[in-house]
Amino acid sequence: MALQLTLVLGLSLAVGIVAFLQRNQPETYADPVEHFKYGSIGADSQGDANDPQGGGVPYAIWRVLPSVFYDKLPKRPGVGYERFGFVYETPTSPRPIGTSIRQNPIPLLGLNCATCHVGTIRDTPNGPSRPILGMPSHQLDVQGYLRFLLEVGQDERFNPDTLLAAIHADDPSFSFGEDLLFRYVVIPRTKQALISRAIAYSWMDTRPHFLPGRVDTFNPYKQRLETRLGPASGFNMATDATVGTVALPSLWNQRPREGMQLHWDGNNDSVDERNKSAALGGGATEASLDLGSLARVHDFIATLQPPPYPRDRINADLARQGEQVWYAECASCHAFDGKYVGQVTPINEIGTDRSRLDSFTPLLASRMSEFGKGRSWQFSHFRKTDGYANMPLDGVWLRAPYLHNGSVPTLRDLLNTPEQRPSAFYTGYDLYDYENVGLVTSGAEAERFGQLYETSVQGNGNYGHLYGTNLSAAEKDALLEYLKTL
């Protein structure tokens, strides 16, 4: 009888352990808004043999990193991850917008679409910041956050004794069993994973810092292909000198964008494929990509609308005059029904910084079909182009700074010649500039919240896009007033 009981208990324990190890359950949200803000896209997962760079970080560890490694946080205002520009809805919110949790098998935290597509603005220096869904996260230093994770993984303080002391202080209910699991498995494995990722992402060390609100979209794909295929990939990130840094885009009105040439260089005309490639860029692996969750995001952003510019700040008569300028100078490329909207303007014509265009090489375009191979969603729409795409300008008042690389602070600056545009400014501050239609980028507070953008740096050029620069001052004022209404 005792033997039978022992066998039953042993079998039950084994079944329980197997069930625990196979657990793969994300937090779910019925409300589509909450799902967009906190739902999983698959980045809250472990890596796999084919792609070891799963973006999930053990949640218990993630929570205490800012206190253990306080000295490694940026010197921006805010508490903990706020210093990178993450947005918390309330002071007591357990985690910021743009993060998700998945039991895999322990709680892992990852990023989602809202990480890069929920921006903030404030009306006065001392006023509250308000998050806006679908707005580019101009305040978020994505690379700063990634570097923080990679650096702490190499720090001697990233050890079981130090981290578990902080975890128990943060969560007194943390159990003895969890303690053992973290001490002997989770913490050592997480440290090793971060060290491995630091090596994989060493290509960033030879390029300019991304700066808030920007990311290098496709060089990480070269690195993943090199890791997977070796020399046969054709990529060598140790010698690749391309800079592909771009400003984060908005996510409004995606349904009418279907079939347009998407991404800044127009290298893909499928909204669905664009979404999946962004999810992989955000930390999901091909195996962990949450297709059902992404489908919900696809449906949500299909009709998501930008908030209107404050009506009491619009001069209606001047805006009506500006509408005529818009249709004469801008609409053919930037209205939803424009003749050239969603098409690529050749680089020799638009004349803007070509670094991002050159970073997406013909070889990479041909290799993008490696992603999803053998799956229902294998990439098939990527193409090499010769310029940058003409985007619809819905919600343009909230899409500063402007041009594909975020090199022009305001719309008023964009209507000036390159010589008249600011050559250096601070980016990452969310005080809105209602006079010039953009964000405040100079002054003590902009310097305190932001980082210095210099247009002389590779990939940061503010030249080109001369459309509208020859308008009279009165015409420019009228056009700016109309652009507020889009």
Coordinates of C-alpha atoms in Angstrom, one line a residue, residues 125-404:
P125 CA 5.5 72.3 -18.6
N126 CA 4.0 71.3 -15.3
G127 CA 0.9 69.7 -16.7
P128 CA 0.2 65.9 -16.9
S129 CA 1.4 63.8 -19.8
R130 CA -1.4 62.1 -21.5
P131 CA -0.9 58.9 -23.5
I132 CA -2.3 58.7 -27.1
L133 CA -2.9 55.3 -28.6
G134 CA -1.4 54.9 -32.1
M135 CA 0.9 57.9 -31.7
P136 CA 4.7 57.3 -32.2
S137 CA 6.4 56.8 -28.9
H138 CA 8.6 59.8 -29.5
Q139 CA 9.6 59.8 -25.8
L140 CA 10.8 56.2 -25.6
D141 CA 14.5 55.3 -25.8
V142 CA 14.1 51.8 -27.0
Q143 CA 17.8 51.3 -27.4
G144 CA 18.5 52.7 -24.0
Y145 CA 16.2 50.1 -22.5
L146 CA 17.8 47.3 -24.5
R147 CA 21.3 48.5 -23.5
F148 CA 20.3 48.6 -19.8
L149 CA 19.2 44.9 -19.9
L150 CA 22.3 43.9 -21.7
E151 CA 24.6 45.8 -19.4
V152 CA 23.0 44.5 -16.1
G153 CA 23.4 40.9 -17.4
Q154 CA 27.2 41.4 -17.4
D155 CA 27.3 43.1 -14.0
E156 CA 28.6 41.1 -11.0
R157 CA 25.6 42.1 -9.0
F158 CA 23.4 40.0 -11.4
N159 CA 23.6 37.0 -9.1
P160 CA 21.1 34.9 -7.1
D161 CA 21.9 36.4 -3.7
T162 CA 21.5 40.1 -4.8
L163 CA 18.5 39.6 -7.0
L164 CA 16.6 37.3 -4.6
A165 CA 17.1 39.7 -1.8
A166 CA 15.5 42.4 -3.9
I167 CA 12.7 40.1 -5.2
H168 CA 11.7 39.1 -1.6
A169 CA 11.6 42.7 -0.6
D170 CA 9.4 43.5 -3.6
D171 CA 7.2 40.4 -3.2
P172 CA 7.1 39.0 0.4
S173 CA 4.9 36.1 -0.9
F174 CA 7.7 34.8 -3.1
S175 CA 7.8 31.2 -2.1
F176 CA 10.6 28.8 -1.0
G177 CA 10.0 26.8 -4.2
E178 CA 10.2 29.8 -6.4
D179 CA 13.4 30.8 -4.5
L180 CA 15.1 27.5 -5.3
L181 CA 13.9 27.6 -9.0
F182 CA 15.3 31.2 -9.4
R183 CA 18.5 30.6 -7.6
Y184 CA 19.6 27.5 -9.5
V185 CA 17.8 27.8 -12.9
V186 CA 16.1 31.1 -13.7
I187 CA 18.7 33.7 -12.7
P188 CA 21.8 31.8 -14.1
R189 CA 19.9 31.1 -17.4
T190 CA 18.7 34.8 -17.6
K191 CA 22.2 36.1 -17.1
Q192 CA 23.7 33.8 -19.7
A193 CA 20.9 34.8 -22.2
L194 CA 21.6 38.5 -21.6
I195 CA 25.3 37.9 -22.1
S196 CA 24.6 36.1 -25.4
R197 CA 22.3 38.8 -26.6
A198 CA 25.0 41.5 -25.8
I199 CA 27.3 39.7 -28.1
A200 CA 24.7 39.4 -30.8
Y201 CA 23.8 43.1 -30.5
S202 CA 27.4 44.3 -30.5
W203 CA 26.8 45.7 -34.0
M204 CA 25.0 48.6 -32.3
D205 CA 28.4 49.7 -30.7
T206 CA 29.7 50.9 -34.1
R207 CA 26.6 53.0 -34.9
P208 CA 25.2 56.3 -33.5
H209 CA 22.7 55.9 -30.6
F210 CA 19.2 55.6 -31.9
L211 CA 17.8 58.4 -29.7
P212 CA 14.3 58.5 -28.3
G213 CA 11.4 57.7 -30.7
R214 CA 13.7 56.0 -33.2
V215 CA 14.9 52.5 -33.9
D216 CA 17.0 50.6 -36.5
T217 CA 14.3 48.5 -38.1
F218 CA 16.1 46.1 -40.4
N219 CA 19.8 45.7 -39.3
P220 CA 18.6 43.4 -36.5
Y221 CA 17.2 41.1 -39.2
K222 CA 20.7 40.9 -40.8
Q223 CA 22.1 39.9 -37.4
R224 CA 19.4 37.2 -36.9
L225 CA 20.1 35.8 -40.4
E226 CA 23.8 35.7 -39.8
T227 CA 23.3 33.9 -36.5
R228 CA 21.0 31.4 -38.2
L229 CA 22.7 30.8 -41.5
G230 CA 26.3 31.8 -40.8
P231 CA 28.5 32.9 -43.7
A232 CA 25.9 31.4 -46.1
S233 CA 23.6 34.3 -45.1
G234 CA 25.8 36.8 -46.9
F235 CA 25.8 39.1 -43.9
N236 CA 28.7 40.1 -41.7
M237 CA 27.6 42.6 -39.0
A238 CA 31.2 43.1 -37.9
T239 CA 31.9 44.9 -41.2
D240 CA 28.4 46.1 -42.1
A241 CA 28.5 49.9 -41.7
T242 CA 24.9 50.8 -42.7
V243 CA 22.7 52.9 -40.4
G244 CA 19.0 52.2 -40.7
T245 CA 17.7 54.4 -37.9
V246 CA 14.2 55.8 -38.4
A247 CA 11.5 57.6 -36.5
L248 CA 8.7 55.4 -35.1
P249 CA 5.5 55.7 -37.2
S250 CA 1.9 56.2 -36.2
L251 CA -0.6 53.3 -36.3
W252 CA -3.9 55.0 -37.2
N253 CA -6.2 54.1 -40.1
Q254 CA -4.4 51.0 -41.3
R255 CA -7.3 49.6 -43.3
P256 CA -7.0 52.2 -46.1
R257 CA -3.3 51.6 -46.1
E258 CA -3.6 48.0 -47.3
G259 CA -1.9 47.8 -50.6
M260 CA 0.1 50.9 -50.1
Q261 CA 3.9 50.6 -50.0
L262 CA 4.6 50.5 -46.3
H263 CA 7.6 51.0 -44.0
W264 CA 9.5 54.3 -44.7
D265 CA 11.0 53.0 -47.9
G266 CA 7.9 51.2 -49.1
N267 CA 9.5 47.8 -49.0
N268 CA 6.3 45.9 -48.3
D269 CA 2.6 46.4 -49.3
S270 CA 1.0 44.0 -46.8
V271 CA -0.3 45.4 -43.5
D272 CA -0.5 41.9 -42.1
E273 CA 3.1 41.1 -43.1
R274 CA 4.3 44.5 -41.8
N275 CA 2.6 43.8 -38.4
K276 CA 4.3 40.4 -38.1
S277 CA 7.7 41.7 -39.1
A278 CA 7.3 44.4 -36.4
A279 CA 6.4 41.8 -33.8
L280 CA 9.5 39.8 -34.6
G281 CA 11.5 43.0 -34.3
G282 CA 9.9 43.6 -30.9
G283 CA 11.2 40.3 -29.5
A284 CA 8.8 37.6 -30.7
T285 CA 10.3 34.5 -32.4
E286 CA 8.8 32.7 -35.3
A287 CA 7.7 29.9 -33.0
S288 CA 6.3 32.2 -30.3
L289 CA 4.5 34.7 -32.6
D290 CA 1.0 35.0 -31.3
L291 CA -1.1 35.0 -34.5
G292 CA -4.5 35.2 -32.8
S293 CA -3.4 38.2 -30.7
L294 CA -1.8 39.9 -33.7
A295 CA -5.1 39.4 -35.6
R296 CA -6.9 41.3 -32.8
V297 CA -4.3 44.1 -33.0
H298 CA -4.7 44.2 -36.8
D299 CA -8.5 44.7 -36.4
F300 CA -8.0 47.3 -33.8
I301 CA -5.6 49.5 -35.7
A302 CA -7.6 49.1 -38.9
T303 CA -10.0 51.8 -37.8
L304 CA -8.1 53.5 -34.9
Q305 CA -8.5 57.2 -35.3
P306 CA -6.1 60.0 -34.3
P307 CA -7.5 62.5 -31.8
P308 CA -8.4 65.8 -33.4
Y309 CA -6.3 68.9 -32.8
P310 CA -7.9 71.1 -30.2
R311 CA -10.7 72.9 -32.0
D312 CA -10.3 76.1 -30.0
R313 CA -6.7 76.4 -31.2
I314 CA -7.7 76.3 -34.9
N315 CA -8.4 79.5 -36.9
A316 CA -11.1 78.2 -39.1
D317 CA -10.9 81.0 -41.7
L318 CA -7.2 80.5 -42.1
A319 CA -7.6 76.7 -42.3
R320 CA -10.0 77.2 -45.2
Q321 CA -7.4 79.2 -47.0
G322 CA -4.8 76.6 -46.2
E323 CA -7.0 73.8 -47.7
Q324 CA -6.4 75.4 -51.1
V325 CA -2.7 75.4 -50.6
W326 CA -2.9 71.7 -49.5
Y327 CA -4.6 70.6 -52.6
A328 CA -2.2 72.5 -54.8
E329 CA 1.0 71.5 -53.1
C330 CA 0.6 68.4 -50.9
A331 CA -2.6 66.3 -51.6
S332 CA -1.4 64.4 -54.6
C333 CA 1.2 62.6 -52.4
H334 CA -0.3 62.8 -48.9
A335 CA -4.2 62.7 -49.2
F336 CA -5.8 59.3 -48.9
D337 CA -7.2 59.7 -52.4
G338 CA -4.0 61.4 -53.8
K339 CA -2.7 60.2 -57.1
Y340 CA 0.7 59.2 -55.7
V341 CA -0.1 58.3 -52.1
G342 CA 1.3 55.0 -50.9
Q343 CA 3.9 55.0 -53.7
V344 CA 7.6 55.5 -53.5
T345 CA 9.2 58.8 -54.6
P346 CA 12.8 58.1 -55.9
I347 CA 15.6 59.2 -53.6
N348 CA 17.0 61.5 -56.3
E349 CA 13.8 63.4 -56.4
I350 CA 12.9 63.6 -52.7
G351 CA 16.5 64.2 -51.7
T352 CA 16.3 63.2 -48.1
D353 CA 19.0 61.2 -46.1
R354 CA 19.4 57.9 -47.8
S355 CA 21.0 55.9 -45.0
R356 CA 17.8 54.0 -44.1
L357 CA 17.2 53.3 -47.8
D358 CA 20.7 51.9 -48.2
S359 CA 20.5 49.8 -45.1
F360 CA 17.7 47.6 -46.6
T361 CA 19.8 45.9 -49.2
P362 CA 18.7 43.8 -52.2
L363 CA 20.2 40.8 -50.4
L364 CA 18.2 41.4 -47.3
A365 CA 15.0 41.8 -49.4
S366 CA 15.7 38.4 -50.9
R367 CA 16.5 36.9 -47.5
M368 CA 13.4 38.1 -45.7
S369 CA 11.5 35.0 -47.0
E370 CA 13.6 33.0 -44.6
F371 CA 11.3 34.2 -41.9
G372 CA 8.2 32.1 -41.6
K373 CA 9.6 29.4 -43.8
G374 CA 7.4 26.3 -43.5
R375 CA 4.7 28.3 -41.8
S376 CA 1.4 29.7 -43.1
W377 CA 2.7 33.3 -42.9
Q378 CA 6.1 33.0 -44.6
F379 CA 7.2 36.5 -45.7
S380 CA 6.8 37.0 -49.5
H381 CA 6.1 40.8 -49.9
F382 CA 9.4 42.4 -49.2
R383 CA 11.0 44.3 -52.1
K384 CA 13.9 46.6 -52.6
T385 CA 12.9 50.1 -53.6
D386 CA 14.7 53.3 -54.7
G387 CA 13.3 55.9 -52.4
Y388 CA 10.8 56.7 -49.6
A389 CA 7.1 56.2 -49.5
N390 CA 4.5 58.9 -49.6
M391 CA 2.4 58.5 -46.5
P392 CA -1.1 59.8 -45.7
L393 CA -0.9 62.6 -43.2
D394 CA -3.8 61.7 -40.8
G395 CA -3.0 62.9 -37.4
V396 CA 0.2 64.6 -38.7
W397 CA 0.1 67.1 -35.8
L398 CA 1.0 64.2 -33.5
R399 CA 3.8 62.7 -35.7
A400 CA 6.7 65.0 -34.8
P401 CA 9.6 65.1 -35.3
Y402 CA 9.2 64.8 -39.0
L403 CA 10.8 63.0 -42.0
H404 CA 11.7 59.4 -42.0

